[in-house]
PDB file of C-alpha atoms in Angstrom:
ATOM      1  CA  MET A   1     -22.137-183.150 102.685  1.00 72.00           C
ATOM      2  CA  SER A   2     -22.349-184.153 106.306  1.00 91.00           C
ATOM      3  CA  LYS A   3     -22.809-187.973 107.045  1.00 97.00           C
ATOM      4  CA  LEU A   4     -25.001-188.617 110.033  1.00 98.00           C
ATOM      5  CA  ALA A   5     -26.129-191.794 111.821  1.00 98.00           C
ATOM      6  CA  VAL A   6     -29.199-192.002 113.896  1.00 98.00           C
ATOM      7  CA  VAL A   7     -29.080-194.983 116.194  1.00 98.00           C
ATOM      8  CA  TYR A   8     -32.076-195.827 118.421  1.00 96.00           C
ATOM      9  CA  TRP A   9     -34.021-198.436 120.426  1.00 90.00           C
ATOM     10  CA  SER A  10     -37.707-198.181 120.938  1.00 92.00           C
ATOM     11  CA  GLY A  11     -40.199-200.371 122.777  1.00 88.00           C
ATOM     12  CA  THR A  12     -43.484-198.590 122.177  1.00 90.00           C
ATOM     13  CA  GLY A  13     -42.694-196.467 119.157  1.00 93.00           C
ATOM     14  CA  ASN A  14     -42.128-193.152 121.038  1.00 94.00           C
ATOM     15  CA  THR A  15     -38.442-193.029 120.546  1.00 94.00           C
ATOM     16  CA  GLU A  16     -38.745-194.316 117.053  1.00 97.00           C
ATOM     17  CA  SER A  17     -40.974-191.288 116.185  1.00 97.00           C
ATOM     18  CA  MET A  18     -38.389-189.065 117.710  1.00 97.00           C
ATOM     19  CA  ALA A  19     -35.615-190.781 115.637  1.00 98.00           C
ATOM     20  CA  LYS A  20     -37.510-190.225 112.397  1.00 98.00           C
ATOM     21  CA  ALA A  21     -37.941-186.470 113.310  1.00 98.00           C
ATOM     22  CA  VAL A  22     -34.215-186.239 113.843  1.00 98.00           C
ATOM     23  CA  VAL A  23     -33.630-187.883 110.413  1.00 98.00           C
ATOM     24  CA  ASP A  24     -36.003-185.391 108.909  1.00 98.00           C
ATOM     25  CA  GLY A  25     -34.307-182.424 110.446  1.00 98.00           C
ATOM     26  CA  ALA A  26     -30.784-183.512 109.295  1.00 98.00           C
ATOM     27  CA  LYS A  27     -32.126-184.266 105.757  1.00 98.00           C
ATOM     28  CA  SER A  28     -33.550-180.771 105.567  1.00 98.00           C
ATOM     29  CA  LYS A  29     -30.112-179.372 105.989  1.00 97.00           C
ATOM     30  CA  GLY A  30     -28.750-181.607 103.281  1.00 97.00           C
ATOM     31  CA  ALA A  31     -27.164-184.436 105.341  1.00 97.00           C
ATOM     32  CA  ASP A  32     -26.691-187.983 104.179  1.00 98.00           C
ATOM     33  CA  VAL A  33     -28.535-189.796 106.995  1.00 98.00           C
ATOM     34  CA  SER A  34     -28.506-193.436 107.852  1.00 98.00           C
ATOM     35  CA  LEU A  35     -31.126-194.729 110.338  1.00 98.00           C
ATOM     36  CA  PHE A  36     -30.107-197.712 112.510  1.00 98.00           C
ATOM     37  CA  TYR A  37     -31.903-199.886 115.095  1.00 96.00           C
ATOM     38  CA  ALA A  38     -29.492-200.354 118.036  1.00 95.00           C
ATOM     39  CA  SER A  39     -28.830-204.036 117.056  1.00 94.00           C
ATOM     40  CA  GLU A  40     -27.661-202.895 113.533  1.00 97.00           C
ATOM     41  CA  PHE A  41     -24.873-200.618 114.821  1.00 98.00           C
ATOM     42  CA  ASN A  42     -21.528-201.117 116.453  1.00 97.00           C
ATOM     43  CA  ALA A  43     -18.418-199.163 117.439  1.00 97.00           C
ATOM     44  CA  ASP A  44     -16.665-200.216 114.167  1.00 97.00           C
ATOM     45  CA  GLN A  45     -19.189-197.979 112.262  1.00 98.00           C
ATOM     46  CA  LEU A  46     -18.468-194.762 114.236  1.00 97.00           C
ATOM     47  CA  ASP A  47     -15.725-193.525 111.945  1.00 95.00           C
ATOM     48  CA  ASP A  48     -18.032-193.824 108.888  1.00 97.00           C
ATOM     49  CA  PHE A  49     -20.099-190.825 110.204  1.00 98.00           C
ATOM     50  CA  ASP A  50     -19.348-187.182 110.964  1.00 97.00           C
ATOM     51  CA  ALA A  51     -21.926-187.227 113.788  1.00 98.00           C
ATOM     52  CA  ILE A  52     -24.157-189.611 115.577  1.00 98.00           C
ATOM     53  CA  ALA A  53     -27.585-189.023 117.313  1.00 98.00           C
ATOM     54  CA  PHE A  54     -28.358-191.766 119.853  1.00 97.00           C
ATOM     55  CA  GLY A  55     -31.905-192.369 121.090  1.00 95.00           C
ATOM     56  CA  CYS A  56     -33.133-194.597 123.849  1.00 91.00           C
ATOM     57  CA  PRO A  57     -36.008-194.371 126.291  1.00 89.00           C
ATOM     58  CA  SER A  58     -35.630-194.573 130.079  1.00 85.00           C
ATOM     59  CA  MET A  59     -36.041-198.122 131.228  1.00 70.00           C
ATOM     60  CA  GLY A  60     -36.390-199.702 134.784  1.00 63.00           C
ATOM     61  CA  ALA A  61     -34.628-197.515 137.373  1.00 59.00           C
ATOM     62  CA  GLU A  62     -33.962-194.693 134.842  1.00 62.00           C
ATOM     63  CA  GLN A  63     -31.326-196.447 132.701  1.00 61.00           C
ATOM     64  CA  LEU A  64     -30.798-197.387 129.080  1.00 67.00           C
ATOM     65  CA  LYS A  65     -32.449-200.602 127.757  1.00 69.00           C
ATOM     66  CA  GLU A  66     -30.127-203.220 129.261  1.00 69.00           C
ATOM     67  CA  THR A  67     -30.518-205.978 126.763  1.00 72.00           C
ATOM     68  CA  GLU A  68     -30.354-204.225 123.453  1.00 83.00           C
ATOM     69  CA  PHE A  69     -29.214-200.571 123.661  1.00 86.00           C
ATOM     70  CA  GLU A  70     -26.783-200.603 126.591  1.00 88.00           C
ATOM     71  CA  PRO A  71     -24.434-203.325 125.112  1.00 92.00           C
ATOM     72  CA  MET A  72     -24.182-201.379 121.856  1.00 93.00           C
ATOM     73  CA  PHE A  73     -23.623-198.082 123.468  1.00 94.00           C
ATOM     74  CA  ALA A  74     -21.061-199.491 125.972  1.00 93.00           C
ATOM     75  CA  ASP A  75     -19.104-200.786 122.911  1.00 94.00           C
ATOM     76  CA  CYS A  76     -19.254-197.327 121.303  1.00 96.00           C
ATOM     77  CA  GLU A  77     -18.625-195.098 124.323  1.00 92.00           C
ATOM     78  CA  SER A  78     -14.920-195.443 124.715  1.00 92.00           C
ATOM     79  CA  ARG A  79     -14.558-194.353 121.085  1.00 95.00           C
ATOM     80  CA  LEU A  80     -16.616-191.193 121.344  1.00 96.00           C
ATOM     81  CA  ASN A  81     -13.603-188.889 121.932  1.00 96.00           C
ATOM     82  CA  ASN A  82     -14.088-185.774 119.789  1.00 97.00           C
ATOM     83  CA  LYS A  83     -17.151-187.310 118.098  1.00 97.00           C
ATOM     84  CA  LYS A  84     -19.981-184.905 117.599  1.00 97.00           C
ATOM     85  CA  ILE A  85     -23.185-186.524 119.073  1.00 97.00           C
ATOM     86  CA  ALA A  86     -26.597-185.720 120.360  1.00 97.00           C
ATOM     87  CA  LEU A  87     -29.000-187.693 122.597  1.00 96.00           C
ATOM     88  CA  PHE A  88     -32.705-188.130 122.696  1.00 96.00           C
ATOM     89  CA  GLY A  89     -35.398-190.330 124.273  1.00 93.00           C
ATOM     90  CA  SER A  90     -38.721-190.667 126.020  1.00 89.00           C
ATOM     91  CA  TYR A  91     -39.550-191.717 129.608  1.00 83.00           C
ATOM     92  CA  GLY A  92     -42.741-192.636 131.443  1.00 76.00           C
ATOM     93  CA  TRP A  93     -41.776-191.949 135.067  1.00 72.00           C
ATOM     94  CA  GLY A  94     -39.064-190.055 137.020  1.00 73.00           C
ATOM     95  CA  GLY A  95     -37.580-186.768 136.058  1.00 76.00           C
ATOM     96  CA  GLY A  96     -35.141-187.584 133.280  1.00 78.00           C
ATOM     97  CA  GLU A  97     -32.262-188.623 135.465  1.00 83.00           C
ATOM     98  CA  TRP A  98     -31.335-191.301 132.941  1.00 83.00           C
ATOM     99  CA  MET A  99     -30.535-188.595 130.374  1.00 86.00           C
ATOM    100  CA  HIS A 100     -28.322-186.667 132.748  1.00 89.00           C
ATOM    101  CA  ASP A 101     -26.403-189.821 133.599  1.00 90.00           C
ATOM    102  CA  TRP A 102     -26.121-190.685 129.855  1.00 90.00           C
ATOM    103  CA  GLU A 103     -24.831-187.146 129.033  1.00 95.00           C
ATOM    104  CA  SER A 104     -22.204-187.405 131.732  1.00 95.00           C
ATOM    105  CA  ARG A 105     -21.078-190.762 130.358  1.00 93.00           C
ATOM    106  CA  CYS A 106     -20.596-189.238 126.956  1.00 96.00           C
ATOM    107  CA  LYS A 107     -18.804-186.157 128.237  1.00 96.00           C
ATOM    108  CA  ASP A 108     -16.487-188.387 130.297  1.00 96.00           C
ATOM    109  CA  ASN A 109     -15.504-190.242 127.219  1.00 96.00           C
ATOM    110  CA  GLY A 110     -14.741-186.894 125.359  1.00 97.00           C
ATOM    111  CA  ALA A 111     -17.813-186.747 123.107  1.00 97.00           C
ATOM    112  CA  ILE A 112     -18.898-183.333 121.888  1.00 97.00           C
ATOM    113  CA  LEU A 113     -22.604-182.832 122.652  1.00 96.00           C
ATOM    114  CA  ALA A 114     -23.852-180.803 119.665  1.00 93.00           C
ATOM    115  CA  CYS A 115     -27.019-179.502 121.374  1.00 92.00           C
ATOM    116  CA  ASP A 116     -29.249-179.960 124.344  1.00 94.00           C
ATOM    117  CA  SER A 117     -30.615-183.411 124.680  1.00 96.00           C
ATOM    118  CA  VAL A 118     -34.350-183.949 123.781  1.00 96.00           C
ATOM    119  CA  ILE A 119     -36.551-185.858 126.201  1.00 94.00           C
ATOM    120  CA  CYS A 120     -40.270-186.156 126.309  1.00 93.00           C
ATOM    121  CA  ASN A 121     -42.749-187.866 128.709  1.00 90.00           C
ATOM    122  CA  GLU A 122     -44.552-190.699 126.962  1.00 89.00           C
ATOM    123  CA  SER A 123     -45.536-189.964 123.289  1.00 93.00           C
ATOM    124  CA  PRO A 124     -43.712-187.085 121.694  1.00 96.00           C
ATOM    125  CA  ASP A 125     -45.993-184.101 121.140  1.00 96.00           C
ATOM    126  CA  ASP A 126     -45.500-181.545 118.357  1.00 97.00           C
ATOM    127  CA  ASP A 127     -43.112-179.602 120.529  1.00 97.00           C
ATOM    128  CA  ALA A 128     -40.843-182.693 121.177  1.00 97.00           C
ATOM    129  CA  LEU A 129     -40.900-183.604 117.546  1.00 98.00           C
ATOM    130  CA  SER A 130     -39.935-180.067 116.519  1.00 98.00           C
ATOM    131  CA  ALA A 131     -37.111-180.192 119.048  1.00 98.00           C
ATOM    132  CA  CYS A 132     -35.916-183.484 117.500  1.00 98.00           C
ATOM    133  CA  ARG A 133     -35.933-181.997 113.955  1.00 98.00           C
ATOM    134  CA  GLU A 134     -33.815-179.069 115.438  1.00 97.00           C
ATOM    135  CA  LEU A 135     -31.471-181.637 117.041  1.00 97.00           C
ATOM    136  CA  GLY A 136     -30.947-183.323 113.592  1.00 98.00           C
ATOM    137  CA  LYS A 137     -30.204-179.932 112.038  1.00 97.00           C
ATOM    138  CA  SER A 138     -27.674-179.113 114.815  1.00 96.00           C
ATOM    139  CA  LEU A 139     -25.627-182.157 113.847  1.00 96.00           C
ATOM    140  CA  VAL A 140     -25.270-181.180 110.197  1.00 94.00           C
TER     141      VAL A 140
END
């Protein structure tokens, strides 16, 4: 059985809804899934999981949440080499540049992106939630 962590930060509930859909998708494929808020996760936990889904909305000038998510992710990123991961999040403005930058950071650290990242503008609609479920399945 595949062991998966879904780690996220959400300010409005949009990314939280996406995280729960990722969990549902992975569980539907038989994975053992743990859901973590960003403050509950750290780099020392990476080796406990076969794959990790990270979720964070775009904040400020299209960046990860500086005070809660970014420090946790910065701690993890140097240990992502050969780790199967996926990324998801929502945004309210811009064109998703934060996700492209985030993907590059992961690739630069040797992470294996299991699938296309999922982003949505504002609240996730049915299509975005379906894409999140598929993202969860792809990590199993």
